[in-house]
PDB file of C-alpha atoms and ligand atoms in Angstrom:
ATOM      1  CA  UNK A  18     -22.258   2.612  10.961  1.00 79.00           C
ATOM      2  CA  UNK A  19     -18.836   4.428  10.465  1.00 85.00           C
ATOM      3  CA  UNK A  20     -18.027   4.856   6.668  1.00 88.00           C
ATOM      4  CA  UNK A  21     -14.502   6.008   5.342  1.00 95.00           C
ATOM      5  CA  UNK A  22     -14.389   9.407   3.774  1.00 96.00           C
ATOM      6  CA  UNK A  23     -14.715   9.443  -0.125  1.00 97.00           C
ATOM      7  CA  UNK A  24     -12.397  11.876  -1.777  1.00 97.00           C
ATOM      8  CA  UNK A  25     -13.040  12.591  -5.315  1.00 95.00           C
ATOM      9  CA  UNK A  26      -9.682  13.572  -7.434  1.00 95.00           C
ATOM     10  CA  UNK A  27     -11.410  13.929 -10.798  1.00 85.00           C
ATOM     11  CA  UNK A  28     -10.916  17.497 -11.284  1.00 76.00           C
ATOM     12  CA  UNK A  29      -9.006  18.382 -14.419  1.00 75.00           C
ATOM     13  CA  UNK A  30      -7.409  21.432 -13.061  1.00 74.00           C
ATOM     14  CA  UNK A  31      -6.130  19.692  -9.581  1.00 90.00           C
ATOM     15  CA  UNK A  32      -3.157  21.792  -9.433  1.00 92.00           C
ATOM     16  CA  UNK A  33      -1.416  23.007  -6.379  1.00 93.00           C
ATOM     17  CA  UNK A  34      -2.497  26.506  -5.275  1.00 92.00           C
ATOM     18  CA  UNK A  35      -6.100  26.370  -6.889  1.00 93.00           C
ATOM     19  CA  UNK A  36      -9.378  26.391  -4.747  1.00 93.00           C
ATOM     20  CA  UNK A  37     -10.225  23.096  -5.664  1.00 93.00           C
ATOM     21  CA  UNK A  38      -6.721  21.665  -4.638  1.00 96.00           C
ATOM     22  CA  UNK A  39      -7.003  23.394  -1.426  1.00 96.00           C
ATOM     23  CA  UNK A  40     -10.561  22.030  -0.861  1.00 96.00           C
ATOM     24  CA  UNK A  41      -9.403  18.305  -1.625  1.00 97.00           C
ATOM     25  CA  UNK A  42      -6.254  18.798   0.495  1.00 97.00           C
ATOM     26  CA  UNK A  43      -8.100  19.521   3.510  1.00 97.00           C
ATOM     27  CA  UNK A  44     -10.298  16.576   3.129  1.00 98.00           C
ATOM     28  CA  UNK A  45      -7.318  14.249   2.651  1.00 98.00           C
ATOM     29  CA  UNK A  46      -5.678  15.877   5.921  1.00 98.00           C
ATOM     30  CA  UNK A  47      -8.799  15.365   7.834  1.00 98.00           C
ATOM     31  CA  UNK A  48      -9.166  11.918   6.755  1.00 98.00           C
ATOM     32  CA  UNK A  49      -5.448  10.828   7.209  1.00 98.00           C
ATOM     33  CA  UNK A  50      -5.552  12.329  10.892  1.00 98.00           C
ATOM     34  CA  UNK A  51      -8.934  10.597  11.656  1.00 97.00           C
ATOM     35  CA  UNK A  52      -8.499   7.140  10.041  1.00 97.00           C
ATOM     36  CA  UNK A  53      -5.368   7.173   8.207  1.00 98.00           C
ATOM     37  CA  UNK A  54      -6.853   6.108   5.090  1.00 98.00           C
ATOM     38  CA  UNK A  55      -9.731   7.097   2.756  1.00 98.00           C
ATOM     39  CA  UNK A  56     -11.545   6.038  -0.625  1.00 97.00           C
ATOM     40  CA  UNK A  57     -10.441   7.951  -3.694  1.00 97.00           C
ATOM     41  CA  UNK A  58     -12.036   8.251  -7.001  1.00 95.00           C
ATOM     42  CA  UNK A  59      -9.504   8.820  -9.489  1.00 93.00           C
ATOM     43  CA  UNK A  60     -10.180   8.761 -13.226  1.00 88.00           C
ATOM     44  CA  UNK A  61      -6.648   8.498 -14.748  1.00 88.00           C
ATOM     45  CA  UNK A  62      -7.060   4.816 -14.855  1.00 92.00           C
ATOM     46  CA  UNK A  63      -9.462   3.708 -17.505  1.00 92.00           C
ATOM     47  CA  UNK A  64     -12.074   1.207 -17.184  1.00 92.00           C
ATOM     48  CA  UNK A  65     -10.102  -0.993 -19.609  1.00 95.00           C
ATOM     49  CA  UNK A  66      -7.058  -0.736 -17.643  1.00 96.00           C
ATOM     50  CA  UNK A  67      -9.060  -1.497 -14.409  1.00 94.00           C
ATOM     51  CA  UNK A  68     -10.312  -4.576 -16.049  1.00 95.00           C
ATOM     52  CA  UNK A  69      -6.975  -5.809 -17.560  1.00 96.00           C
ATOM     53  CA  UNK A  70      -5.115  -5.517 -14.180  1.00 97.00           C
ATOM     54  CA  UNK A  71      -7.028  -8.362 -12.989  1.00 97.00           C
ATOM     55  CA  UNK A  72      -6.981 -10.463 -16.011  1.00 97.00           C
ATOM     56  CA  UNK A  73      -3.451 -10.263 -16.052  1.00 97.00           C
ATOM     57  CA  UNK A  74      -3.230 -10.964 -12.194  1.00 97.00           C
ATOM     58  CA  UNK A  75      -5.258 -13.926 -12.697  1.00 97.00           C
ATOM     59  CA  UNK A  76      -2.888 -15.424 -15.465  1.00 97.00           C
ATOM     60  CA  UNK A  77       0.050 -14.585 -13.140  1.00 97.00           C
ATOM     61  CA  UNK A  78      -1.467 -16.794 -10.186  1.00 97.00           C
ATOM     62  CA  UNK A  79      -2.725 -19.487 -12.746  1.00 97.00           C
ATOM     63  CA  UNK A  80       0.938 -19.961 -13.378  1.00 96.00           C
ATOM     64  CA  UNK A  81       2.917 -23.199 -11.876  1.00 96.00           C
ATOM     65  CA  UNK A  82       4.264 -22.565  -8.526  1.00 95.00           C
ATOM     66  CA  UNK A  83       7.758 -23.337  -9.804  1.00 95.00           C
ATOM     67  CA  UNK A  84       7.487 -20.486 -12.210  1.00 95.00           C
ATOM     68  CA  UNK A  85       6.066 -18.063  -9.484  1.00 95.00           C
ATOM     69  CA  UNK A  86       8.976 -18.891  -7.262  1.00 93.00           C
ATOM     70  CA  UNK A  87      11.403 -17.459  -9.910  1.00 90.00           C
ATOM     71  CA  UNK A  88      10.575 -13.837  -8.587  1.00 89.00           C
ATOM     72  CA  UNK A  89      13.109 -13.519  -6.224  1.00 86.00           C
ATOM     73  CA  UNK A  90      14.104 -10.286  -4.372  1.00 81.00           C
ATOM     74  CA  UNK A  91      17.276  -9.103  -2.282  1.00 78.00           C
ATOM     75  CA  UNK A  92      14.673  -7.271  -0.061  1.00 76.00           C
ATOM     76  CA  UNK A  93      12.365  -9.527   2.528  1.00 74.00           C
ATOM     77  CA  UNK A  94       8.854 -10.044   1.805  1.00 75.00           C
ATOM     78  CA  UNK A  95       9.529  -8.565  -1.901  1.00 79.00           C
ATOM     79  CA  UNK A  96       9.575 -11.749  -3.994  1.00 88.00           C
ATOM     80  CA  UNK A  97       6.959 -14.318  -3.981  1.00 93.00           C
ATOM     81  CA  UNK A  98       4.828 -15.090  -0.806  1.00 92.00           C
ATOM     82  CA  UNK A  99       2.673 -18.042  -0.597  1.00 93.00           C
ATOM     83  CA  UNK A 100       1.917 -21.476   1.046  1.00 89.00           C
ATOM     84  CA  UNK A 101       2.400 -19.808   4.558  1.00 87.00           C
ATOM     85  CA  UNK A 102       0.788 -21.940   7.292  1.00 85.00           C
ATOM     86  CA  UNK A 103       0.088 -18.646   8.993  1.00 83.00           C
ATOM     87  CA  UNK A 104      -2.040 -17.267   6.146  1.00 89.00           C
ATOM     88  CA  UNK A 105      -2.744 -20.161   3.914  1.00 92.00           C
ATOM     89  CA  UNK A 106      -5.051 -18.285   1.771  1.00 96.00           C
ATOM     90  CA  UNK A 107      -2.666 -15.779   0.632  1.00 95.00           C
ATOM     91  CA  UNK A 108      -0.296 -15.502  -2.155  1.00 96.00           C
ATOM     92  CA  UNK A 109       1.705 -12.480  -3.676  1.00 96.00           C
ATOM     93  CA  UNK A 110       4.137 -11.380  -6.081  1.00 96.00           C
ATOM     94  CA  UNK A 111       6.060  -8.028  -5.748  1.00 94.00           C
ATOM     95  CA  UNK A 112       7.376  -6.059  -8.849  1.00 94.00           C
ATOM     96  CA  UNK A 113       9.932  -3.403  -7.779  1.00 92.00           C
ATOM     97  CA  UNK A 114       9.824  -0.212  -9.746  1.00 90.00           C
ATOM     98  CA  UNK A 115       6.722  -1.566 -11.914  1.00 88.00           C
ATOM     99  CA  UNK A 116       6.528   1.859 -13.211  1.00 88.00           C
ATOM    100  CA  UNK A 117       9.744   1.928 -15.122  1.00 90.00           C
ATOM    101  CA  UNK A 118       9.625   0.113 -18.369  1.00 89.00           C
ATOM    102  CA  UNK A 119      12.836  -2.039 -18.021  1.00 92.00           C
ATOM    103  CA  UNK A 120      11.602  -3.335 -14.673  1.00 92.00           C
ATOM    104  CA  UNK A 121       8.397  -4.254 -15.606  1.00 94.00           C
ATOM    105  CA  UNK A 122       9.870  -5.967 -18.718  1.00 94.00           C
ATOM    106  CA  UNK A 123      12.385  -7.857 -16.427  1.00 93.00           C
ATOM    107  CA  UNK A 124       9.635  -9.154 -14.316  1.00 94.00           C
ATOM    108  CA  UNK A 125       7.630 -10.311 -17.188  1.00 95.00           C
ATOM    109  CA  UNK A 126      10.613 -12.028 -18.785  1.00 95.00           C
ATOM    110  CA  UNK A 127      11.397 -13.927 -15.454  1.00 94.00           C
ATOM    111  CA  UNK A 128       7.800 -15.321 -15.536  1.00 95.00           C
ATOM    112  CA  UNK A 129       7.339 -15.821 -19.306  1.00 96.00           C
ATOM    113  CA  UNK A 130      10.652 -16.130 -21.184  1.00 95.00           C
ATOM    114  CA  UNK A 131       8.657 -16.394 -24.221  1.00 94.00           C
ATOM    115  CA  UNK A 132       7.444 -12.824 -23.610  1.00 92.00           C
ATOM    116  CA  UNK A 133       3.998 -11.318 -22.685  1.00 95.00           C
ATOM    117  CA  UNK A 134       3.688  -8.034 -23.863  1.00 94.00           C
ATOM    118  CA  UNK A 135      -0.080  -7.536 -22.414  1.00 95.00           C
ATOM    119  CA  UNK A 136       1.204  -8.345 -18.922  1.00 96.00           C
ATOM    120  CA  UNK A 137       4.030  -5.846 -19.143  1.00 96.00           C
ATOM    121  CA  UNK A 138       2.112  -2.995 -20.731  1.00 95.00           C
ATOM    122  CA  UNK A 139      -0.603  -3.301 -18.275  1.00 97.00           C
ATOM    123  CA  UNK A 140       1.395  -3.350 -14.906  1.00 96.00           C
ATOM    124  CA  UNK A 141       3.532  -0.580 -16.118  1.00 95.00           C
ATOM    125  CA  UNK A 142       0.685   1.823 -17.254  1.00 95.00           C
ATOM    126  CA  UNK A 143      -1.224   0.895 -14.158  1.00 97.00           C
ATOM    127  CA  UNK A 144       1.779   1.864 -12.099  1.00 96.00           C
ATOM    128  CA  UNK A 145       2.542   4.933 -13.882  1.00 95.00           C
ATOM    129  CA  UNK A 146      -0.915   6.286 -13.731  1.00 95.00           C
ATOM    130  CA  UNK A 147      -1.357   5.361 -10.015  1.00 96.00           C
ATOM    131  CA  UNK A 148       2.071   7.124  -9.126  1.00 96.00           C
ATOM    132  CA  UNK A 149       0.198  10.338 -10.238  1.00 95.00           C
ATOM    133  CA  UNK A 150      -2.326   9.778  -7.602  1.00 96.00           C
ATOM    134  CA  UNK A 151       0.415   8.952  -4.979  1.00 97.00           C
ATOM    135  CA  UNK A 152       2.242  12.254  -5.953  1.00 96.00           C
ATOM    136  CA  UNK A 153      -0.858  14.344  -5.600  1.00 96.00           C
ATOM    137  CA  UNK A 154      -1.734  12.770  -2.120  1.00 98.00           C
ATOM    138  CA  UNK A 155       2.121  13.121  -0.962  1.00 97.00           C
ATOM    139  CA  UNK A 156       2.076  16.830  -1.944  1.00 97.00           C
ATOM    140  CA  UNK A 157      -1.289  17.400  -0.199  1.00 98.00           C
ATOM    141  CA  UNK A 158       0.030  15.774   2.824  1.00 98.00           C
ATOM    142  CA  UNK A 159       3.343  17.727   2.999  1.00 98.00           C
ATOM    143  CA  UNK A 160       1.606  21.206   2.274  1.00 98.00           C
ATOM    144  CA  UNK A 161      -1.186  20.593   5.012  1.00 98.00           C
ATOM    145  CA  UNK A 162       1.805  19.975   7.505  1.00 98.00           C
ATOM    146  CA  UNK A 163       3.676  23.060   6.167  1.00 97.00           C
ATOM    147  CA  UNK A 164       6.555  20.706   5.042  1.00 97.00           C
ATOM    148  CA  UNK A 165       6.300  21.361   1.287  1.00 96.00           C
ATOM    149  CA  UNK A 166       9.976  22.317   1.213  1.00 97.00           C
ATOM    150  CA  UNK A 167      10.794  18.413   1.848  1.00 97.00           C
ATOM    151  CA  UNK A 168       8.846  17.480  -1.142  1.00 96.00           C
ATOM    152  CA  UNK A 169      11.645  16.615  -3.524  1.00 96.00           C
ATOM    153  CA  UNK A 170      13.928  14.781  -0.725  1.00 95.00           C
ATOM    154  CA  UNK A 171      10.722  12.819   0.231  1.00 94.00           C
ATOM    155  CA  UNK A 172      10.070  11.736  -3.213  1.00 94.00           C
ATOM    156  CA  UNK A 173      13.315  11.164  -4.231  1.00 95.00           C
ATOM    157  CA  UNK A 174      13.893   8.794  -1.319  1.00 96.00           C
ATOM    158  CA  UNK A 175      11.177   6.479  -2.279  1.00 95.00           C
ATOM    159  CA  UNK A 176      10.525   3.631  -4.653  1.00 94.00           C
ATOM    160  CA  UNK A 177       7.315   2.394  -6.168  1.00 96.00           C
ATOM    161  CA  UNK A 178       6.336  -1.283  -5.790  1.00 95.00           C
ATOM    162  CA  UNK A 179       3.518  -3.242  -7.205  1.00 96.00           C
ATOM    163  CA  UNK A 180       2.102  -6.240  -5.237  1.00 97.00           C
ATOM    164  CA  UNK A 181      -0.337  -8.512  -6.988  1.00 97.00           C
ATOM    165  CA  UNK A 182      -2.246 -10.431  -4.356  1.00 98.00           C
ATOM    166  CA  UNK A 183      -4.647 -13.598  -4.383  1.00 98.00           C
ATOM    167  CA  UNK A 184      -6.638 -14.808  -1.513  1.00 97.00           C
ATOM    168  CA  UNK A 185      -8.309 -17.967  -2.386  1.00 96.00           C
ATOM    169  CA  UNK A 186     -11.654 -18.650  -0.853  1.00 95.00           C
ATOM    170  CA  UNK A 187     -11.587 -20.768   2.302  1.00 93.00           C
ATOM    171  CA  UNK A 188     -12.573 -24.217   2.560  1.00 89.00           C
ATOM    172  CA  UNK A 189     -15.027 -25.010   5.403  1.00 81.00           C
ATOM    173  CA  UNK A 190     -12.410 -26.109   8.000  1.00 83.00           C
ATOM    174  CA  UNK A 191     -10.035 -23.366   7.040  1.00 83.00           C
ATOM    175  CA  UNK A 192      -9.301 -20.085   8.762  1.00 86.00           C
ATOM    176  CA  UNK A 193     -11.026 -16.994   7.228  1.00 91.00           C
ATOM    177  CA  UNK A 194      -8.010 -14.794   7.933  1.00 91.00           C
ATOM    178  CA  UNK A 195      -6.702 -13.780   4.524  1.00 93.00           C
ATOM    179  CA  UNK A 196      -4.131 -11.439   6.242  1.00 92.00           C
ATOM    180  CA  UNK A 197      -3.434 -10.716   9.701  1.00 87.00           C
ATOM    181  CA  UNK A 198      -3.480  -7.483  11.462  1.00 88.00           C
ATOM    182  CA  UNK A 199      -0.527  -5.156  10.590  1.00 89.00           C
ATOM    183  CA  UNK A 200       0.256  -1.681   9.569  1.00 92.00           C
ATOM    184  CA  UNK A 201       1.933  -0.958   6.477  1.00 94.00           C
ATOM    185  CA  UNK A 202       5.642  -0.880   5.730  1.00 93.00           C
ATOM    186  CA  UNK A 203       5.000   1.933   2.963  1.00 96.00           C
ATOM    187  CA  UNK A 204       4.739   5.557   3.317  1.00 97.00           C
ATOM    188  CA  UNK A 205       1.634   5.282   1.145  1.00 98.00           C
ATOM    189  CA  UNK A 206      -0.413   2.395   0.037  1.00 98.00           C
ATOM    190  CA  UNK A 207      -3.028   2.487  -2.792  1.00 98.00           C
ATOM    191  CA  UNK A 208      -5.178  -0.718  -2.752  1.00 98.00           C
ATOM    192  CA  UNK A 209      -7.600  -1.779  -5.404  1.00 97.00           C
ATOM    193  CA  UNK A 210      -9.744  -4.952  -5.462  1.00 95.00           C
ATOM    194  CA  UNK A 211     -11.956  -7.006  -7.678  1.00 92.00           C
ATOM    195  CA  UNK A 212     -15.521  -7.175  -6.419  1.00 90.00           C
ATOM    196  CA  UNK A 213     -14.720  -9.595  -3.591  1.00 94.00           C
ATOM    197  CA  UNK A 214     -14.700  -7.663  -0.159  1.00 94.00           C
ATOM    198  CA  UNK A 215     -12.604  -8.527   2.679  1.00 96.00           C
ATOM    199  CA  UNK A 216     -10.387  -5.557   3.911  1.00 97.00           C
ATOM    200  CA  UNK A 217     -11.249  -4.273   7.497  1.00 96.00           C
ATOM    201  CA  UNK A 218      -9.566  -1.187   9.231  1.00 96.00           C
ATOM    202  CA  UNK A 219      -9.348  -0.705  12.944  1.00 94.00           C
ATOM    203  CA  UNK A 220     -10.591   2.885  13.773  1.00 95.00           C
ATOM    204  CA  UNK A 221      -8.588   4.885  16.443  1.00 93.00           C
ATOM    205  CA  UNK A 222     -11.453   3.943  18.975  1.00 92.00           C
ATOM    206  CA  UNK A 223     -11.071   0.531  18.472  1.00 91.00           C
ATOM    207  CA  UNK A 224     -13.836  -0.634  15.932  1.00 94.00           C
ATOM    208  CA  UNK A 225     -13.260  -2.860  12.877  1.00 95.00           C
ATOM    209  CA  UNK A 226     -15.009  -1.539   9.964  1.00 95.00           C
ATOM    210  CA  UNK A 227     -15.513  -3.234   6.693  1.00 95.00           C
ATOM    211  CA  UNK A 228     -14.011  -1.258   3.618  1.00 94.00           C
ATOM    212  CA  UNK A 229     -16.090  -2.155   0.843  1.00 89.00           C
ATOM    213  CA  UNK A 230     -14.846  -0.107  -2.190  1.00 85.00           C
ATOM    214  CA  UNK A 231     -16.996  -0.009  -5.377  1.00 90.00           C
ATOM    215  CA  UNK A 232     -14.872  -0.703  -8.620  1.00 91.00           C
ATOM    216  CA  UNK A 233     -14.470   3.069  -8.932  1.00 91.00           C
ATOM    217  CA  UNK A 234     -12.545   3.558  -5.854  1.00 95.00           C
ATOM    218  CA  UNK A 235      -9.153   2.899  -4.694  1.00 97.00           C
ATOM    219  CA  UNK A 236      -8.156   2.878  -0.868  1.00 98.00           C
ATOM    220  CA  UNK A 237      -5.355   5.170   0.039  1.00 98.00           C
ATOM    221  CA  UNK A 238      -3.604   4.238   3.480  1.00 98.00           C
ATOM    222  CA  UNK A 239      -0.748   5.541   5.458  1.00 98.00           C
ATOM    223  CA  UNK A 240       2.075   3.156   6.635  1.00 97.00           C
ATOM    224  CA  UNK A 241       4.480   3.111   9.515  1.00 95.00           C
ATOM    225  CA  UNK A 242       7.175   5.244   7.936  1.00 97.00           C
ATOM    226  CA  UNK A 243       4.981   8.162   7.112  1.00 98.00           C
ATOM    227  CA  UNK A 244       3.399   7.975  10.594  1.00 97.00           C
ATOM    228  CA  UNK A 245       7.031   8.188  12.106  1.00 97.00           C
ATOM    229  CA  UNK A 246       8.096  10.917   9.570  1.00 98.00           C
ATOM    230  CA  UNK A 247       5.110  13.157  10.483  1.00 98.00           C
ATOM    231  CA  UNK A 248       5.746  12.467  14.298  1.00 97.00           C
ATOM    232  CA  UNK A 249       2.434  10.701  14.611  1.00 96.00           C
ATOM    233  CA  UNK A 250       0.452  13.484  13.014  1.00 97.00           C
ATOM    234  CA  UNK A 251      -0.874  11.338  10.463  1.00 97.00           C
ATOM    235  CA  UNK A 252      -2.413   7.888  11.567  1.00 96.00           C
ATOM    236  CA  UNK A 253      -1.253   4.546  10.293  1.00 96.00           C
ATOM    237  CA  UNK A 254      -4.269   2.288  10.674  1.00 96.00           C
ATOM    238  CA  UNK A 255      -4.047  -1.489  11.597  1.00 94.00           C
ATOM    239  CA  UNK A 256      -5.997  -3.530   9.021  1.00 95.00           C
ATOM    240  CA  UNK A 257      -6.436  -6.926   8.116  1.00 94.00           C
ATOM    241  CA  UNK A 258      -8.271  -9.197   5.422  1.00 96.00           C
ATOM    242  CA  UNK A 259     -11.099 -11.580   6.358  1.00 96.00           C
ATOM    243  CA  UNK A 260     -12.245 -14.044   3.529  1.00 96.00           C
ATOM    244  CA  UNK A 261     -15.934 -15.166   3.668  1.00 91.00           C
ATOM    245  CA  UNK A 262     -17.874 -16.539   0.711  1.00 87.00           C
ATOM    246  CA  UNK A 263     -16.785 -18.653  -2.163  1.00 91.00           C
ATOM    247  CA  UNK A 264     -14.973 -16.541  -4.655  1.00 95.00           C
ATOM    248  CA  UNK A 265     -11.282 -15.711  -4.691  1.00 96.00           C
ATOM    249  CA  UNK A 266     -10.221 -12.099  -4.163  1.00 97.00           C
ATOM    250  CA  UNK A 267      -7.665 -10.232  -6.107  1.00 97.00           C
ATOM    251  CA  UNK A 268      -6.156  -7.169  -4.838  1.00 98.00           C
ATOM    252  CA  UNK A 269      -3.585  -4.893  -6.101  1.00 98.00           C
ATOM    253  CA  UNK A 270      -1.297  -2.943  -3.807  1.00 98.00           C
ATOM    254  CA  UNK A 271       0.736  -0.028  -4.871  1.00 98.00           C
ATOM    255  CA  UNK A 272       3.358   1.097  -2.493  1.00 97.00           C
ATOM    256  CA  UNK A 273       5.634   3.965  -2.071  1.00 97.00           C
ATOM    257  CA  UNK A 274       8.430   2.485  -0.150  1.00 95.00           C
ATOM    258  CA  UNK A 275      11.405   4.317   1.421  1.00 95.00           C
ATOM    259  CA  UNK A 276      14.522   3.311  -0.182  1.00 93.00           C
ATOM    260  CA  UNK A 277      16.492   0.611   1.628  1.00 88.00           C
ATOM    261  CA  UNK A 278      19.263   2.856   3.190  1.00 92.00           C
ATOM    262  CA  UNK A 279      16.923   5.930   3.566  1.00 95.00           C
ATOM    263  CA  UNK A 280      16.893   7.123   7.268  1.00 96.00           C
ATOM    264  CA  UNK A 281      13.242   8.111   8.415  1.00 97.00           C
ATOM    265  CA  UNK A 282      13.514  10.932  10.771  1.00 97.00           C
ATOM    266  CA  UNK A 283      10.891  13.447  11.606  1.00 97.00           C
ATOM    267  CA  UNK A 284      11.729  16.942  10.556  1.00 97.00           C
ATOM    268  CA  UNK A 285      12.620  19.333  13.356  1.00 97.00           C
ATOM    269  CA  UNK A 286       9.707  21.561  12.514  1.00 97.00           C
ATOM    270  CA  UNK A 287       7.286  18.756  13.519  1.00 98.00           C
ATOM    271  CA  UNK A 288       8.833  18.110  16.777  1.00 97.00           C
ATOM    272  CA  UNK A 289       7.908  20.845  19.645  1.00 95.00           C
ATOM    273  CA  UNK A 290       6.703  20.922  23.075  1.00 94.00           C
ATOM    274  CA  UNK A 291       3.331  19.848  22.098  1.00 93.00           C
ATOM    275  CA  UNK A 292       4.631  16.921  20.073  1.00 94.00           C
ATOM    276  CA  UNK A 293       7.575  15.203  21.600  1.00 97.00           C
ATOM    277  CA  UNK A 294       9.494  13.108  19.272  1.00 97.00           C
ATOM    278  CA  UNK A 295       7.650   9.551  19.134  1.00 96.00           C
ATOM    279  CA  UNK A 296      10.370   7.472  17.291  1.00 96.00           C
ATOM    280  CA  UNK A 297      14.097   7.300  16.840  1.00 97.00           C
ATOM    281  CA  UNK A 298      15.418   7.801  13.400  1.00 97.00           C
ATOM    282  CA  UNK A 299      15.678   4.334  11.608  1.00 97.00           C
ATOM    283  CA  UNK A 300      16.784   3.009   8.381  1.00 96.00           C
ATOM    284  CA  UNK A 301      14.083   1.258   6.470  1.00 94.00           C
ATOM    285  CA  UNK A 302      15.982  -1.767   5.647  1.00 92.00           C
ATOM    286  CA  UNK A 303      16.576  -2.616   9.215  1.00 93.00           C
ATOM    287  CA  UNK A 304      13.013  -2.053  10.096  1.00 92.00           C
ATOM    288  CA  UNK A 305      11.964  -4.262   7.359  1.00 89.00           C
ATOM    289  CA  UNK A 306      14.232  -7.045   8.573  1.00 89.00           C
ATOM    290  CA  UNK A 307      12.491  -6.682  12.036  1.00 88.00           C
ATOM    291  CA  UNK A 308       9.199  -7.187  10.134  1.00 85.00           C
ATOM    292  CA  UNK A 309      10.574 -10.135   8.123  1.00 81.00           C
ATOM    293  CA  UNK A 310      11.473 -11.873  11.313  1.00 81.00           C
ATOM    294  CA  UNK A 311       8.219 -11.083  13.167  1.00 78.00           C
ATOM    295  CA  UNK A 312       6.448 -12.598   9.980  1.00 74.00           C
ATOM    296  CA  UNK A 313       8.209 -15.820  10.212  1.00 73.00           C
ATOM    297  CA  UNK A 314       8.080 -15.999  14.098  1.00 70.00           C
ATOM    298  CA  UNK A 315       4.409 -15.350  14.801  1.00 62.00           C
ATOM    299  CA  UNK A 316       1.656 -17.816  14.424  1.00 57.00           C
ATOM    300  CA  UNK A 317      -0.526 -15.000  13.077  1.00 51.00           C
ATOM    301  CA  UNK A 318       1.256 -14.108   9.834  1.00 47.00           C
ATOM    302  CA  UNK A 319       2.340 -10.673   9.328  1.00 50.00           C
ATOM    303  CA  UNK A 320       2.247  -9.778  12.995  1.00 50.00           C
ATOM    304  CA  UNK A 321       4.682  -6.707  12.730  1.00 49.00           C
ATOM    305  CA  UNK A 322       1.735  -4.414  14.185  1.00 52.00           C
ATOM    306  CA  UNK A 323       4.155  -2.945  17.012  1.00 79.00           C
ATOM    307  CA  UNK A 324       7.518  -2.932  15.374  1.00 86.00           C
ATOM    308  CA  UNK A 325       7.773   0.748  15.319  1.00 90.00           C
ATOM    309  CA  UNK A 326       7.008   1.173  18.867  1.00 89.00           C
ATOM    310  CA  UNK A 327       8.941  -1.850  20.073  1.00 88.00           C
ATOM    311  CA  UNK A 328      12.293  -0.886  18.469  1.00 91.00           C
ATOM    312  CA  UNK A 329      12.070   2.618  17.759  1.00 94.00           C
ATOM    313  CA  UNK A 330       9.673   4.179  20.207  1.00 93.00           C
ATOM    314  CA  UNK A 331      11.094   6.908  22.383  1.00 93.00           C
TER     315      UNK A 331
HETATM  316  O1  AKG B  10      -5.659  -7.013   0.093  1.00 89.96           O
HETATM  317  C1  AKG B  10      -5.890  -6.076   0.690  1.00 89.96           C
HETATM  318  O2  AKG B  10      -6.915  -5.336   0.545  1.00 89.96           O
HETATM  319  C2  AKG B  10      -4.844  -5.829   1.848  1.00 89.96           C
HETATM  320  C3  AKG B  10      -3.486  -5.812   1.523  1.00 89.96           C
HETATM  321  C4  AKG B  10      -2.592  -5.405   2.407  1.00 89.96           C
HETATM  322  O3  AKG B  10      -3.147  -4.932   3.561  1.00 89.96           O
HETATM  323  C5  AKG B  10      -1.130  -5.185   2.329  1.00 89.96           C
HETATM  324  O4  AKG B  10      -0.528  -5.969   1.355  1.00 89.96           O
HETATM  325  O5  AKG B  10      -0.349  -4.663   3.127  1.00 89.96           O
HETATM  326 FE1  FE2 B  11      -1.503  -3.774   4.392  1.00 89.96          FE
END
């Protein structure tokens, strides 16, 4: 049985240049080349916060549909998603810039006009803490490719997005497919789930493996834009969610996403005789539009698995 690598980010002195940093960095690089993802233990999110994020998430999904629909976004697939015939078990709401206080507050006010400070505080501190893990992993990635000089440009061209997701348990006649096969539209995704498993990852040699994280671990995964930016050095795994059992699954996705107008283009240092350019430069907003169209047009739901190759392959 293949098991995803587990990497420990506990160390107090996890600073670039230290011995422990370099050790963790090489584990990160190896896992992302081989699997495109790994399990991460990260202690900056307290047990209390881990518990609260699911409590507030449940309260959010318990709101009437009319209220949840108020979460609209100018970017496709960034508002409310639910009641989709392709993926009937799935529901989600996105919070753009959830690590920034006034954005978290604006989202909260839209759904709870009378105020709900516990919700706002929880999503903001969860996002703020997880952005630290995102930054550590991004720095390790760039350093391990010798591309650290692009760190500021790389980080300044991304936004954070928090997506709260619920998958209800399937009735006996319903599909078990919670979310169909796809690769992510983010540079990096950090997932956290309640005790209900369901996430599966396709390995490079074509085997579906269950990702069954413990309450202590987050899943860190590469998405299409970073796969393209690294000119294929890092793998972006196909994944899906299969719902078995009788309990609802809540999961929290924390995404670092290129800004709408940002052009994703592999740096010249990563293109050479042994690594010819895999993808033409592309604007993230246009790529997201293709994903949105695929989402609406396919029976299978997400269905944007080959967007990168179809539209931008060299
Ligand atoms: O719920 C999960 O664990 C996976 C969600 C996911 O793949 C996504 O939001 O892109
Ligand atoms: Fe995903």
